[in-house]
mmCIF file of C-alpha atoms in Angstrom:
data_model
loop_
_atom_site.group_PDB
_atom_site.id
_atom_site.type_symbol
_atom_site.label_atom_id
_atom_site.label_comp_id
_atom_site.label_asym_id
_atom_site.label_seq_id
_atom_site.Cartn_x
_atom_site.Cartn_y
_atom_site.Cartn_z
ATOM 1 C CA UNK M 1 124.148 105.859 112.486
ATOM 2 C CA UNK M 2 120.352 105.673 111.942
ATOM 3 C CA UNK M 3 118.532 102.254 111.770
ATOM 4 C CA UNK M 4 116.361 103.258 108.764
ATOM 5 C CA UNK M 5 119.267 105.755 107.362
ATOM 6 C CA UNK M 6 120.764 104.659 103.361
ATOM 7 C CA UNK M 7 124.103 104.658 104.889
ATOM 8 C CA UNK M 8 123.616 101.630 107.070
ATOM 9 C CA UNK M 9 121.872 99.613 104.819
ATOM 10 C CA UNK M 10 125.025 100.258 102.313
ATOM 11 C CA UNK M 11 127.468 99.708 104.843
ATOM 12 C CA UNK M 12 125.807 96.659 105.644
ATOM 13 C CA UNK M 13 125.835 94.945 101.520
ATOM 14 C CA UNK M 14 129.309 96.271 101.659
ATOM 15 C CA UNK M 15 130.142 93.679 104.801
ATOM 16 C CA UNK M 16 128.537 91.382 103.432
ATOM 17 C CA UNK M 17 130.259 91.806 100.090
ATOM 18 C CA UNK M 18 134.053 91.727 101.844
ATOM 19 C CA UNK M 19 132.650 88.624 104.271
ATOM 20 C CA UNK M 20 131.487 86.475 100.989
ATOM 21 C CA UNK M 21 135.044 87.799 99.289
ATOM 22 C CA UNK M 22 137.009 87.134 102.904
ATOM 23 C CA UNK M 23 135.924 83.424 102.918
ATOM 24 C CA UNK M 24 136.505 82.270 99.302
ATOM 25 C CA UNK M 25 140.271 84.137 99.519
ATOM 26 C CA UNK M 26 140.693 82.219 102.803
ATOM 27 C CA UNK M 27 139.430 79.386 102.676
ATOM 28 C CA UNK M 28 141.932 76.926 101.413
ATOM 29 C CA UNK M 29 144.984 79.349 103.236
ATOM 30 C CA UNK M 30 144.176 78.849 106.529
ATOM 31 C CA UNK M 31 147.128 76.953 109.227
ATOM 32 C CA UNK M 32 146.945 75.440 112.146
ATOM 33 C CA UNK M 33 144.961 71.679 113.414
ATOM 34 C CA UNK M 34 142.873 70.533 111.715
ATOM 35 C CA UNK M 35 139.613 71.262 114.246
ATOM 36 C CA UNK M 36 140.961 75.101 114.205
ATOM 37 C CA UNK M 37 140.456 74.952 110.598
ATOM 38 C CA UNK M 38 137.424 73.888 110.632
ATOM 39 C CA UNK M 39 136.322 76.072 113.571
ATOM 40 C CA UNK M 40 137.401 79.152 112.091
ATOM 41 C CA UNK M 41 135.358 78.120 108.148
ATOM 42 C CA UNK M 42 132.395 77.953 110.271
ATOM 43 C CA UNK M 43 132.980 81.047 111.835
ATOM 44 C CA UNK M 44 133.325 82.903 108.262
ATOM 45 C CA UNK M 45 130.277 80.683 106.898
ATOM 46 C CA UNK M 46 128.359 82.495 110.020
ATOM 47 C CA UNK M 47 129.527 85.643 109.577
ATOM 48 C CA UNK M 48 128.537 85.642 105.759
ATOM 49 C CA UNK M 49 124.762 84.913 106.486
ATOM 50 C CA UNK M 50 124.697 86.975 109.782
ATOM 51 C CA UNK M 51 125.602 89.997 107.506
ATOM 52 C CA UNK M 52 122.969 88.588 104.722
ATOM 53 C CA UNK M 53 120.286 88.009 106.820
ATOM 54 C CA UNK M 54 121.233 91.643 108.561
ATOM 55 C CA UNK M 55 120.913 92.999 105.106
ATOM 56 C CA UNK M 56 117.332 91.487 104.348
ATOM 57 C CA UNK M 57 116.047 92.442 107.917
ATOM 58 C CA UNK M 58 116.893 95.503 106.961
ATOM 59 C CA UNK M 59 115.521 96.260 104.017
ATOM 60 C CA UNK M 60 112.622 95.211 105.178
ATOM 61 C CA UNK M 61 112.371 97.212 107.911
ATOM 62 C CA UNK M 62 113.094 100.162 106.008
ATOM 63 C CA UNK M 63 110.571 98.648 103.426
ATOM 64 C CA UNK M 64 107.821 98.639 106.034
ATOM 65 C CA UNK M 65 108.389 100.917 109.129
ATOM 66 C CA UNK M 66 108.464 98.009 111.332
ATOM 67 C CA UNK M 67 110.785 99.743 113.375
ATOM 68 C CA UNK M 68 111.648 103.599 113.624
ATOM 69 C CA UNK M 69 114.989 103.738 115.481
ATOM 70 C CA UNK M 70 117.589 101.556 117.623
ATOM 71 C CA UNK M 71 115.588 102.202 120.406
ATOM 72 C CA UNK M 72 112.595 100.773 119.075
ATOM 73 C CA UNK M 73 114.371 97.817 117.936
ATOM 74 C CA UNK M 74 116.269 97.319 121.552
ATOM 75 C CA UNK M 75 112.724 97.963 123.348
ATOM 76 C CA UNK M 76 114.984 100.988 125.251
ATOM 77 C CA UNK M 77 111.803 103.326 125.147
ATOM 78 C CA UNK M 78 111.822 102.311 129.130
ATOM 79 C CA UNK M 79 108.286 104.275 129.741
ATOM 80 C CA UNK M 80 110.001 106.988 129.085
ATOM 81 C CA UNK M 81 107.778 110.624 128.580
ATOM 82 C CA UNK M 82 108.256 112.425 125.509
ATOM 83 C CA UNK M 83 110.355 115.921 125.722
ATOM 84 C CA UNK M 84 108.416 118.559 126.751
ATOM 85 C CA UNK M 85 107.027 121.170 123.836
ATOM 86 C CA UNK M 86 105.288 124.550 123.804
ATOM 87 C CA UNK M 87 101.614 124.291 124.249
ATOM 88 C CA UNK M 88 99.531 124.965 121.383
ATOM 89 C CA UNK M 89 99.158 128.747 120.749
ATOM 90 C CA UNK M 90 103.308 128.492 121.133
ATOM 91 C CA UNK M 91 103.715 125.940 118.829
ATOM 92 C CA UNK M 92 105.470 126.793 115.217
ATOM 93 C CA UNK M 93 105.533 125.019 112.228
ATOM 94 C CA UNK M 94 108.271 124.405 109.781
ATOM 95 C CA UNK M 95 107.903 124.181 106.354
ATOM 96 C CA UNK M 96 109.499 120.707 104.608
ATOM 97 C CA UNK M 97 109.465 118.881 100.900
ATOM 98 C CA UNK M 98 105.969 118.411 99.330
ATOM 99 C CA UNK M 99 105.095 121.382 101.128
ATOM 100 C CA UNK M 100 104.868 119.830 104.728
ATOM 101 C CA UNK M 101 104.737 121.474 107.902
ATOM 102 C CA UNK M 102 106.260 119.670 110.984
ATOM 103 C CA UNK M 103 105.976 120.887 114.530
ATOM 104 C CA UNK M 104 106.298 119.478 118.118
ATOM 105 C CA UNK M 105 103.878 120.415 121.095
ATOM 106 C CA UNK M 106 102.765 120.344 124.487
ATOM 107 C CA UNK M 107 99.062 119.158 124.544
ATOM 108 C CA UNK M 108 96.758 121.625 127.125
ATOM 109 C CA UNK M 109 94.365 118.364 128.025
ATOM 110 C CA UNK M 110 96.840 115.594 128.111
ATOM 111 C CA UNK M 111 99.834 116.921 129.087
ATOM 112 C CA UNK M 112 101.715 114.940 126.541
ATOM 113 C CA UNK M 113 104.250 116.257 124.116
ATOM 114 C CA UNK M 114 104.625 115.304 120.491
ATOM 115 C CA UNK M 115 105.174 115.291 116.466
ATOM 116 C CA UNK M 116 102.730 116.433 114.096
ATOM 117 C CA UNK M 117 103.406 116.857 110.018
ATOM 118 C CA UNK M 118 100.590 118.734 108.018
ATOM 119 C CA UNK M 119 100.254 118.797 104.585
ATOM 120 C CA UNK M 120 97.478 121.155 103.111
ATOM 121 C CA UNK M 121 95.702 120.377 99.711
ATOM 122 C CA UNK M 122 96.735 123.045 96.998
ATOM 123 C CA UNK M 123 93.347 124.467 97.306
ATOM 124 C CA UNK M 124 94.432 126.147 100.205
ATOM 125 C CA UNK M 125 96.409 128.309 99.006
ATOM 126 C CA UNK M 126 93.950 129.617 95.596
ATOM 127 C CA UNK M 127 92.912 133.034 95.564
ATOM 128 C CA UNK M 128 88.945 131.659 95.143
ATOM 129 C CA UNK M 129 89.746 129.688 98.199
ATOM 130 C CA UNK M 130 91.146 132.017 100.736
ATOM 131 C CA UNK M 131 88.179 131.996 103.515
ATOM 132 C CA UNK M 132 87.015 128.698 102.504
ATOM 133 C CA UNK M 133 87.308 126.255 106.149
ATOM 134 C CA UNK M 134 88.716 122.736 105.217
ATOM 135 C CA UNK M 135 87.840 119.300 106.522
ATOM 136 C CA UNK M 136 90.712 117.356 108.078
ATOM 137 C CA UNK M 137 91.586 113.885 108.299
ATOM 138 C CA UNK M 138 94.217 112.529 110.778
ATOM 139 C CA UNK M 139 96.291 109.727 109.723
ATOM 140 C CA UNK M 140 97.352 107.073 112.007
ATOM 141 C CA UNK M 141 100.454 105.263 111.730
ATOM 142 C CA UNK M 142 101.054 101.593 112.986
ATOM 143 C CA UNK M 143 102.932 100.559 116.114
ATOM 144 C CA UNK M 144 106.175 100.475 115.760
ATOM 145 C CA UNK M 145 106.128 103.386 113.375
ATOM 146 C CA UNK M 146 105.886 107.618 113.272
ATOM 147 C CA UNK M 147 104.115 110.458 111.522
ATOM 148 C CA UNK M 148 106.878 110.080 109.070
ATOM 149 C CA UNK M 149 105.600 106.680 108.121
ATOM 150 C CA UNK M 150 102.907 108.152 105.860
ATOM 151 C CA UNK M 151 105.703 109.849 103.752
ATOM 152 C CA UNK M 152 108.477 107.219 103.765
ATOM 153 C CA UNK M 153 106.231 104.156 103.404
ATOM 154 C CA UNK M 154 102.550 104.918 102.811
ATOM 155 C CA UNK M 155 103.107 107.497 99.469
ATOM 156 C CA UNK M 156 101.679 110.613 100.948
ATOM 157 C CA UNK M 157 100.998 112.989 100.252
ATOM 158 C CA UNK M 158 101.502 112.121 96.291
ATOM 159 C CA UNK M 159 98.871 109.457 96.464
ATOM 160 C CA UNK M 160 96.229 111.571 98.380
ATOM 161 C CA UNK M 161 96.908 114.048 95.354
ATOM 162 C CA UNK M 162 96.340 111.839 92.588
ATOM 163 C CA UNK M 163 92.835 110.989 94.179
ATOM 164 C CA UNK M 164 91.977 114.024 94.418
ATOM 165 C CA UNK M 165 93.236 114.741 90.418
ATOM 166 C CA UNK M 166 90.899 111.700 89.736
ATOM 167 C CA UNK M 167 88.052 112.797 92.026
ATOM 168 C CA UNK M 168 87.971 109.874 93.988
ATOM 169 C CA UNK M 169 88.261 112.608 97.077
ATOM 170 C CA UNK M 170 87.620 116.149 97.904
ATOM 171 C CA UNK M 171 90.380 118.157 99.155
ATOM 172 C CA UNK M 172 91.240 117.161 103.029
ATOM 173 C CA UNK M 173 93.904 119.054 105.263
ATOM 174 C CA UNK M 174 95.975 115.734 106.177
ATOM 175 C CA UNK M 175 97.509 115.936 109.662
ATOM 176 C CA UNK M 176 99.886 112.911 110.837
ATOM 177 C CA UNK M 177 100.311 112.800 114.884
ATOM 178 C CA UNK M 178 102.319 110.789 116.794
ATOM 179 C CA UNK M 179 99.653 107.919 118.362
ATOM 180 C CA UNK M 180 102.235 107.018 121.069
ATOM 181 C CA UNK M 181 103.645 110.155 122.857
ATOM 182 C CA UNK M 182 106.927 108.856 124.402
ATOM 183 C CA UNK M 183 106.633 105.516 122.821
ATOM 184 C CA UNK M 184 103.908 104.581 125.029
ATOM 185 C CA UNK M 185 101.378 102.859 123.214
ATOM 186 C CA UNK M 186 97.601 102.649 124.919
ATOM 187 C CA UNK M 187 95.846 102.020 121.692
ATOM 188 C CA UNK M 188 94.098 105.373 121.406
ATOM 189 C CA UNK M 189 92.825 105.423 125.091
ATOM 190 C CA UNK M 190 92.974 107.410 128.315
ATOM 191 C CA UNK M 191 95.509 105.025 131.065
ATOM 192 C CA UNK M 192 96.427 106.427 134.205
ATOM 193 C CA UNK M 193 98.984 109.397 133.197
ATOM 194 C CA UNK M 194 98.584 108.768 129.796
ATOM 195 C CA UNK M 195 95.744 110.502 128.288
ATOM 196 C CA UNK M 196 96.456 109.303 125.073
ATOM 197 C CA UNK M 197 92.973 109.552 123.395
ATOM 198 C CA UNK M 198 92.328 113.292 125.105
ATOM 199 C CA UNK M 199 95.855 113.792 122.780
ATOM 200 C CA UNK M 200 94.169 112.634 119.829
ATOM 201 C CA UNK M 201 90.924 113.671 119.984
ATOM 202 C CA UNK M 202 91.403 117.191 121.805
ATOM 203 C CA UNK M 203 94.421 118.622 121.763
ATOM 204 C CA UNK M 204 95.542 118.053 118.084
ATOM 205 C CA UNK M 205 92.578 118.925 116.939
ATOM 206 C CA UNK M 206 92.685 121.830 119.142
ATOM 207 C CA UNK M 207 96.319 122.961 117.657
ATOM 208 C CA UNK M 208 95.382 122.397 113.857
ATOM 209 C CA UNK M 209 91.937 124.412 114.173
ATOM 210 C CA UNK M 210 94.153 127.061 116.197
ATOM 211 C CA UNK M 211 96.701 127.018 113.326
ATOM 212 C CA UNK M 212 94.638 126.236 110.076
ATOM 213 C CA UNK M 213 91.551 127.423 108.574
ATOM 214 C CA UNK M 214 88.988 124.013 109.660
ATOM 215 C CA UNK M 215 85.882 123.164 109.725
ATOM 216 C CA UNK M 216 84.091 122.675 112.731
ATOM 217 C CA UNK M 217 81.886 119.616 113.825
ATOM 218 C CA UNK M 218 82.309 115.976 113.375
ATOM 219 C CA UNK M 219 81.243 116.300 109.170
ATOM 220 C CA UNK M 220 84.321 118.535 109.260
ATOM 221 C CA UNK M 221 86.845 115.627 110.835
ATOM 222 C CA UNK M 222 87.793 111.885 110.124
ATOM 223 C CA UNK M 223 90.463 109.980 110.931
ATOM 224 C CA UNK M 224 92.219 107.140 109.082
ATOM 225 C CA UNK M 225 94.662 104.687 110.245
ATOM 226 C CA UNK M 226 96.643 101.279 109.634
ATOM 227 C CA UNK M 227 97.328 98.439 111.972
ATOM 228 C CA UNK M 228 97.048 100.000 115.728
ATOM 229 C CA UNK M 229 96.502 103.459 113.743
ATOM 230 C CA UNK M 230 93.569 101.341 112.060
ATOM 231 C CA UNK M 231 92.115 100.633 115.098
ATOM 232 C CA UNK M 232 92.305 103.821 116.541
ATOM 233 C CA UNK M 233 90.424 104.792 113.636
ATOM 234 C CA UNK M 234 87.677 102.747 114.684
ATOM 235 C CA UNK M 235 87.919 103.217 118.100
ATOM 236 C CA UNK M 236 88.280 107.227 118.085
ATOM 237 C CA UNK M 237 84.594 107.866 116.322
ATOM 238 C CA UNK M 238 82.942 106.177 118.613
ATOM 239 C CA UNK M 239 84.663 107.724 121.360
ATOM 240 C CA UNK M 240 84.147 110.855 120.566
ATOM 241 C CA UNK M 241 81.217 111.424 118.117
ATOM 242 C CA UNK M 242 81.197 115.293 118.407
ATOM 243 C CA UNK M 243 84.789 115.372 117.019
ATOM 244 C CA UNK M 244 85.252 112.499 114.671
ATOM 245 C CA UNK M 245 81.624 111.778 112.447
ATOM 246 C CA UNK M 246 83.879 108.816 110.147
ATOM 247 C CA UNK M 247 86.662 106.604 110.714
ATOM 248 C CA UNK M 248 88.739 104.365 107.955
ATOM 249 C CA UNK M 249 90.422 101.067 109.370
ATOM 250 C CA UNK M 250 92.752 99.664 107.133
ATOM 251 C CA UNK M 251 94.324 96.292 108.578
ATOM 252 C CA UNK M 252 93.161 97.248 112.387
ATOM 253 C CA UNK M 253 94.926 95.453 115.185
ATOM 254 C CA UNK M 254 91.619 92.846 116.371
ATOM 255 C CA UNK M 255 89.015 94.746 117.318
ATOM 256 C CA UNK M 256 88.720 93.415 120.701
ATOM 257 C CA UNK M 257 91.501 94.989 121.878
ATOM 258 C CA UNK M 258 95.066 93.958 122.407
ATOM 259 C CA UNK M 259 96.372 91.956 125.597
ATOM 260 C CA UNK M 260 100.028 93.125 125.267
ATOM 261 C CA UNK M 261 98.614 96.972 125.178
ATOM 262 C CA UNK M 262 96.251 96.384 128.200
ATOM 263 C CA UNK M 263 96.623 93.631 130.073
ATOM 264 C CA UNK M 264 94.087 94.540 132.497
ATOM 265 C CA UNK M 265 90.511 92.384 130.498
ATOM 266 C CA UNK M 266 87.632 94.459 132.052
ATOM 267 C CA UNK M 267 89.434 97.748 130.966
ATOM 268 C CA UNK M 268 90.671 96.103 127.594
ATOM 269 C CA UNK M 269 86.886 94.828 126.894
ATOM 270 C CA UNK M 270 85.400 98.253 127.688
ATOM 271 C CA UNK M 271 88.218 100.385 125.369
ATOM 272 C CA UNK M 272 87.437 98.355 122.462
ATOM 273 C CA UNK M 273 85.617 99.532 119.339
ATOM 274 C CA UNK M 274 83.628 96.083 119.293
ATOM 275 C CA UNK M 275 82.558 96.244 123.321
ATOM 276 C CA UNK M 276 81.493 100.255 122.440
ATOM 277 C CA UNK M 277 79.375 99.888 119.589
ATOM 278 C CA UNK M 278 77.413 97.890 121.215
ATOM 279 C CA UNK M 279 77.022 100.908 123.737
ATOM 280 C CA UNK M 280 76.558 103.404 121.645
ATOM 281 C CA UNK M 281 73.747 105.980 120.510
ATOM 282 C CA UNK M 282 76.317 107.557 118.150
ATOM 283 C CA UNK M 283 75.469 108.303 114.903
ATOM 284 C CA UNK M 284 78.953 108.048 112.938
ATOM 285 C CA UNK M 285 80.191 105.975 109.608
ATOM 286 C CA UNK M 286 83.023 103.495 109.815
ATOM 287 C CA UNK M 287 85.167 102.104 106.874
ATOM 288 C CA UNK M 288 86.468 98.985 107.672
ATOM 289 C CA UNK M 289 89.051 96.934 105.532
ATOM 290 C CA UNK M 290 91.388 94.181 105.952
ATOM 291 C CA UNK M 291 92.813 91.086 103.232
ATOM 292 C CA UNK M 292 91.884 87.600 103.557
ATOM 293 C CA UNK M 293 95.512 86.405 103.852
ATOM 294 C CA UNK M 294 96.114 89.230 107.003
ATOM 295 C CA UNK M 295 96.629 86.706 109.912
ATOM 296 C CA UNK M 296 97.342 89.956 112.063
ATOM 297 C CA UNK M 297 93.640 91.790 110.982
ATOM 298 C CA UNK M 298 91.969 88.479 110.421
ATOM 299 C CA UNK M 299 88.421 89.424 108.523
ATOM 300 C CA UNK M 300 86.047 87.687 111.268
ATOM 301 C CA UNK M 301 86.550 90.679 113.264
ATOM 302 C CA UNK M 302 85.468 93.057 111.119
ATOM 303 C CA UNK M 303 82.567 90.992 110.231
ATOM 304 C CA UNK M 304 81.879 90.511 114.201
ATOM 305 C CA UNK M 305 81.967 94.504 114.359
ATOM 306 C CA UNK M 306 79.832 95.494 111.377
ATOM 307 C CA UNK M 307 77.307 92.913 112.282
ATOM 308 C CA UNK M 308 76.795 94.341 115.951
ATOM 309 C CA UNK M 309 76.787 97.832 114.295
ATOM 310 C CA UNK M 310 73.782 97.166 112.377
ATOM 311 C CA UNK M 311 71.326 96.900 115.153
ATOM 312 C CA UNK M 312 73.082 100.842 116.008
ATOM 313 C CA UNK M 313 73.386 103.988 114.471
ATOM 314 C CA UNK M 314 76.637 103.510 113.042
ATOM 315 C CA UNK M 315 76.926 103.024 109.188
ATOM 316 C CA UNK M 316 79.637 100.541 108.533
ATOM 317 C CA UNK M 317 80.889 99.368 104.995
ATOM 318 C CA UNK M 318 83.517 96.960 105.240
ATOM 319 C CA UNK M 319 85.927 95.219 101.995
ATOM 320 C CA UNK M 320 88.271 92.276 102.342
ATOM 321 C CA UNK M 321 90.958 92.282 99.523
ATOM 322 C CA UNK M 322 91.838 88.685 98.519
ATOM 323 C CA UNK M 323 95.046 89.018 99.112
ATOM 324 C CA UNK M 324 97.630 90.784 100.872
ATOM 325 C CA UNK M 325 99.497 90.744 103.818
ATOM 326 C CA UNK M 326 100.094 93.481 107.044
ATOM 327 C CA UNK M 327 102.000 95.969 104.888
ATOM 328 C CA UNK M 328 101.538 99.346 102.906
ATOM 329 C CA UNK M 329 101.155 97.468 99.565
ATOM 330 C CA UNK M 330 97.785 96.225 100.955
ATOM 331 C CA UNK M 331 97.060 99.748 102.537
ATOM 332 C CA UNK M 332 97.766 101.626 99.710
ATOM 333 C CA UNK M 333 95.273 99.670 97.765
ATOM 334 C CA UNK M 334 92.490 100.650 99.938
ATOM 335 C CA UNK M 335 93.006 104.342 100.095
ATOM 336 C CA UNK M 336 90.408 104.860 97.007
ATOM 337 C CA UNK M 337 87.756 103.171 98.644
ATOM 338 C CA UNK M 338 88.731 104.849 101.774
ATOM 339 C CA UNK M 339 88.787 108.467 101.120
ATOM 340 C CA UNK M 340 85.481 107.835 98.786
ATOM 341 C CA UNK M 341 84.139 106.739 101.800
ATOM 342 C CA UNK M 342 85.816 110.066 104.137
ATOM 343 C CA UNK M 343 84.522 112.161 101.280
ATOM 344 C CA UNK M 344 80.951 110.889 101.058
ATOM 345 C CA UNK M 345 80.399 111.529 105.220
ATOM 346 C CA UNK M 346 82.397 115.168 105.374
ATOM 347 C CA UNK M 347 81.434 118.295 103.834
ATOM 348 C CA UNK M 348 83.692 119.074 100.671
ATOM 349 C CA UNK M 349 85.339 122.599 100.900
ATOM 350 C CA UNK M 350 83.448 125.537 98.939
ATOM 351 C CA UNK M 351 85.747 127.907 96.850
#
């Protein structure tokens, strides 16, 4: 039975229902010494909030995506490398609700294997727009998390499309890959045999300008992205500047990099968005966003990055939200401001 599956969380209430019913009926009926008695109310008293607390948990976790499966939640990932796919020019897409397209490929460059939903604007499909090229943006998902995140948790793409209806944005193609092949997470970098960034930053793009009509060039890319996906977002531009010209980072894990992702501090330091602009003579634009109350984004490092970005090339415009926490109710509140700002540094598609 899936973790984040309706079922389970029914079955679940349900338990907890006939646990809360169990005790009241048997309370006052039990037999036996007095010590068994008492040893076996306790027991029903535990079992009552076990199956509460189970209930909460999840709810939440289906509320938020903190985890995706059992084996997420039982850490049973074990290093273990995705299923291999078809490369690229093999890979086929199949057609979902809200007119998605899922597929799952072999990368050329990286040799990893993995999900990727796409969801084109309704503009693609116009008669006046049939050999118009598109600009893409790839959305990120947190750690735990999936692709599927966006959809069950982060109101895509119905909140991308009112935008658009308000003309907040321009059309985008929105593609949603996988940021940890296997359920290794490297934070958007290249590890030894785990070319996680080359994933990212050549072979998806490499698959959806193979399989959709794109623009080419960094104004014809961004990339957006929450928690880990947030810092990829920031990390990923700067990276690669010929692929990516903007990033959006909404809530991104601390910009210095993350000790339980790379434990090794010189390569941590030097993989870091904050460490690389410093280093770098690229000339990108970087939304950067957090909340005041986000102890897991906390706004000094955003601050610390946009500061040593203006002495560089890189435009940076940054907003704190006053409140908030490390959830899609706080994401989903920056997504005007940051597909304004994806919209404003990509070239809008011409019917």
């Amino acid at each position: 039975m899936s973790l984040t599956g309706t079922p389970f969380l029914v079955l679940l209430i349900a338990a907890t229902a006939l646990c809360v019913v169990g005790t009241m009926v048997l309370w006052s009926h039990l037999r036996g010494p007095q010590s068994l008695r008492w040893l076996l109310r306790l027991i029903m008293i535990g079992l009552c909030q076990l199956t509460a607390i189970s209930v909460v948990a999840t709810w939440i976790n289906n509320d938020y995506g903190l985890y995706a499966s059992w084996d997420d939640l039982l850490g049973r990932n074990n290093g273990a490398v995705a299923m291999p796919g078809p490369p690229a020019d093999r890979a086929k897409f199949t057609h979902s609700d809200a007119g998605l397209l899922d597929t799952y490929f072999r990368g050329k460059h990286s040799q990893l294997s993995g999900q990727v939903i796409v969801w084109t604007p309704p503009q693609y499909n116009q008669p006046q727009y049939r050999h118009t090229r598109f600009p893409v943006v790839l959305l990120l998902h947190g750690v735990p998390g999936s692709p599927a995140s966006w959809l069950e948790h982060g109101g895509m793409p119905q909140d991308f499309q009112q935008l658009m209806k308000t003309g907040t944005s321009h059309p985008f193609i929105l593609a949603m890959p996988v940021v940890d092949p296997g359920g290794i997470d490297t934070d958007c970098t290249d590890q030894p045999g785990r070319k996680v960034a080359t994933w990212m930053a050549r072979d998806v793009p490499e698959l959806i300008g193979h399989k959709f009509r794109t623009l080419s060039g960094p104004k014809g890319w961004g990339v957006m992205g929450f928690s880990t996906g947030g810092f990829c977002a920031a990390r990923l531009p700067l990276a690669y500047p010929k692929v990516f010209g903007v990033g959006a980072a909404l809530d991104p894990d601390p910009l210095t990099g993350d000790t339980g992702v790379i434990t090794d501090p010189r390569t941590r330091e030097h993989t870091s968005p904050t460490y690389m602009v410093t280093h770098t003579t690229a000339s990108v634009s970087l939304f950067l966003a957090t909340s005041a109350e986000d102890r897991l984004s906390p706004p000094h490092y955003i601050e610390q990055f946009a500061k040593t970005a203006a002495t560089t090339k890189v435009q940076t415009q940054t907003m704190v939200l006053p409140n908030g926490g490390h959830n899609y109710n706080t994401w989903t509140r920056l997504y005007p401001a940051a597909f304004n700002f994806l919209s404003r540094h990509t070239t809008a598609p011409k019917a």
